[in-house]
XYZ file of C-alpha atoms in Angstrom:
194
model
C 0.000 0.000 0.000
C 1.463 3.354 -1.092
C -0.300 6.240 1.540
C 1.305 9.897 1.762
C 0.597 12.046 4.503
C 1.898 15.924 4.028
C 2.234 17.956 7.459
C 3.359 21.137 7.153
C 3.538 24.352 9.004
C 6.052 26.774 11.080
C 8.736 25.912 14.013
C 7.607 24.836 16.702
C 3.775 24.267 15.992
C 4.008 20.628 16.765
C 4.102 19.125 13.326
C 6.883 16.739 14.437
C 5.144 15.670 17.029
C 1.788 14.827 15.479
C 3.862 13.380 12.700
C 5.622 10.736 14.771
C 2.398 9.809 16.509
C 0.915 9.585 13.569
C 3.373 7.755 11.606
C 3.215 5.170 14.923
C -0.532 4.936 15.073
C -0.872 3.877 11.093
C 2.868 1.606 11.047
C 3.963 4.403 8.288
C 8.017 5.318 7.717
C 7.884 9.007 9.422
C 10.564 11.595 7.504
C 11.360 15.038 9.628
C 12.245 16.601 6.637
C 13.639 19.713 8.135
C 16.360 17.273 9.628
C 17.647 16.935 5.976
C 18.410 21.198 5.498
C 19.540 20.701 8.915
C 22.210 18.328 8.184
C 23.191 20.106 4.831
C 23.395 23.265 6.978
C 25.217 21.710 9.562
C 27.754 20.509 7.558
C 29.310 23.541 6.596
C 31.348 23.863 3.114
C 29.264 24.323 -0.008
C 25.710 23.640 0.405
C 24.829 22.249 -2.632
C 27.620 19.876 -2.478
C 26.166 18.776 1.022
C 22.865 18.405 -0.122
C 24.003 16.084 -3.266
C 26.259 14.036 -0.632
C 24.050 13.638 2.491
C 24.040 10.140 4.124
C 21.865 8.669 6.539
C 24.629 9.293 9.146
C 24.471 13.332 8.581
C 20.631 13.174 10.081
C 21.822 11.186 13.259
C 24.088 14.110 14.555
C 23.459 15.307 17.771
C 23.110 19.438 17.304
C 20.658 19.120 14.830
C 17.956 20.100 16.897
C 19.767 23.173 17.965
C 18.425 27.171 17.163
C 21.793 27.639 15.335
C 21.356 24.334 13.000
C 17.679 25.807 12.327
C 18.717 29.010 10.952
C 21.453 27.407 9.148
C 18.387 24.942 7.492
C 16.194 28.367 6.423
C 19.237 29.783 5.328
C 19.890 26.825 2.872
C 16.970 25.901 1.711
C 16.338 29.353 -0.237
C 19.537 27.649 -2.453
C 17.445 26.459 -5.139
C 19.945 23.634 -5.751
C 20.077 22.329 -2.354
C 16.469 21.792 -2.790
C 16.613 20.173 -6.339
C 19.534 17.699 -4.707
C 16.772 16.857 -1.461
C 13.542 17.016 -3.646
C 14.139 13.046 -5.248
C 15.085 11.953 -1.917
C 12.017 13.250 -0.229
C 9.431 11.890 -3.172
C 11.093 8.227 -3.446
C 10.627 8.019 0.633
C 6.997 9.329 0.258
C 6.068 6.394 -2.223
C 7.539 3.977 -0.557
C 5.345 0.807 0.337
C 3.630 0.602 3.377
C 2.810 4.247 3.782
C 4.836 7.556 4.810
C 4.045 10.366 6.630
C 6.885 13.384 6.050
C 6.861 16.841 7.802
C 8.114 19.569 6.729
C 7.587 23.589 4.943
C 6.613 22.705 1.004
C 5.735 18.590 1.627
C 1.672 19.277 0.252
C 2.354 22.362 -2.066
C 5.833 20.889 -3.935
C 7.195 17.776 -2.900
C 4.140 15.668 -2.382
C 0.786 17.866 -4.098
C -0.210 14.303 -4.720
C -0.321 13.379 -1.238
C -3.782 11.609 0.344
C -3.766 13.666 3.160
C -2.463 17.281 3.899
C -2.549 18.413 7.347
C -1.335 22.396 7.829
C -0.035 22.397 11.582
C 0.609 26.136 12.870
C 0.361 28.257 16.356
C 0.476 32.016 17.115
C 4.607 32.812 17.216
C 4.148 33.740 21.024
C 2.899 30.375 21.687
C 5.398 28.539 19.066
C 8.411 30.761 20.823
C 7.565 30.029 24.369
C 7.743 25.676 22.987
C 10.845 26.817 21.679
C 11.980 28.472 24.810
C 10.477 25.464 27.006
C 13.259 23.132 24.438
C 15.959 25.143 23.922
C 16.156 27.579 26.915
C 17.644 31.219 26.541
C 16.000 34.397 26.555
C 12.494 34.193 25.351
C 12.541 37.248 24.093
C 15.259 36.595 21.303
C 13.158 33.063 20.833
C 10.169 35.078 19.769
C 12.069 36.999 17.563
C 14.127 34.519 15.747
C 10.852 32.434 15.348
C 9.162 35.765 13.506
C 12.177 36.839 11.669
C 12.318 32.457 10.834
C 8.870 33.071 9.515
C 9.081 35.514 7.489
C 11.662 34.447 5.795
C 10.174 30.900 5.236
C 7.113 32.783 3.836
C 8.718 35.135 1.467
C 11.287 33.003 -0.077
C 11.148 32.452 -4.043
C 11.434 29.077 -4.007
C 8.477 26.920 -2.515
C 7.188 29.594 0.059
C 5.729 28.602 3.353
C 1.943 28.370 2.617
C -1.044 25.474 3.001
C -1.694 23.640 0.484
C -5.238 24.489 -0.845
C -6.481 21.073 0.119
C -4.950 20.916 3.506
C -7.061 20.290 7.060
C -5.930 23.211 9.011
C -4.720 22.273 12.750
C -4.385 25.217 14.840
C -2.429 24.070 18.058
C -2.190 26.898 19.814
C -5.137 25.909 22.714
C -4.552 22.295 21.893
C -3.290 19.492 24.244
C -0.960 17.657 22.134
C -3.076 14.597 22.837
C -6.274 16.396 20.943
C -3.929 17.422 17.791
C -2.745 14.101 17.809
C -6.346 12.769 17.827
C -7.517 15.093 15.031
C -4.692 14.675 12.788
C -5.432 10.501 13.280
C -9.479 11.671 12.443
C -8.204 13.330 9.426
C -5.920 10.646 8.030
C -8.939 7.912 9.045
C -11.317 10.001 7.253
C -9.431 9.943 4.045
C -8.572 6.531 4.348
C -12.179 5.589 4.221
């Protein structure tokens, strides 16, 4: 059985989350996208050369998760060759047997518009900050305004702008448990499923 679900949205507003408990509910492979610019980011050198030569091994590094590797990821995926070099990768894993569910900025709108089910997963950036905060510690004030400055960059870029696909369920988060997104991005996936 070949089954895509697309979750996409901003830092922070719990699309990994629902996307690993979703990807465990239904027995699907679960990509983090993100964690691939992370890795090519992370690497350092010439981006486009890390994107073309990223192993399995680059998305197990520890600091991936960190603010600093998450600017480096916006920063190089407005390289319109880093994303060409990631694009193949991310389409082959989404039509893989057995059902996928990847996460990500452009998954419903550019890598995946033929997915079965698009989920949009966003929060007000106070509430997406103060998660961030809660993970990553710092000033909260500087949180809040990397996550808006993140954003807005995410949303103006050229190349595959952040925006819901025009078939996507919209999950707000931001007065959700994490149990009730989890439930209604299950719902959604169900309901599609028939």
């Amino acid at each position: 059985m070949i089954f895509t679900v697309a979750i996409d949205g901003p830092a922070a507003a719990g699309k990994g989350t629902i996307s690993r408990a979703v990807a465990a509910h239904f027995g699907f492979a679960h990509l983090d996208t993100g964690l691939l610019y992370r890795a090519v980011g992370a690497k350092g050198g010439d981006p486009v050369e890390a994107a073309r030569s990223l192993t399995d091994d680059d998305l197990k590094r520890d600091d991936l998760r960190t603010l600093g590797a998450g600017q480096a990821a916006s920063r190089v995926a407005v390289i319109p060759e880093v994303r060409a070099a990631l694009v193949d990768f991310q389409r082959g894993f989404a039509r893989r047997e057995g059902g996928a569910v990847l996460d990500g900025r452009d998954i419903g709108t550019v890598i995946c518009p033929e997915a079965e089910v698009k989920l949009y997963v966003t929060a007000s950036a106070a509430v997406r900050a103060h998660r961030r905060w809660l993970e990553v510690g710092g000033d909260e004030g500087q949180v809040l305004a990397e996550v808006i400055e993140r954003d807005k960059r995410d949303a103006e870029r050229t190349t595959a702008p952040l925006r819901p696909a025009e078939d996507a369920v919209l999950l707000d988060t931001s007065e959700m448990t994490v149990t009730e997104a989890v439930d209604r991005a299950i719902k959604a996936v169900l309901s599609a499923r028939g």
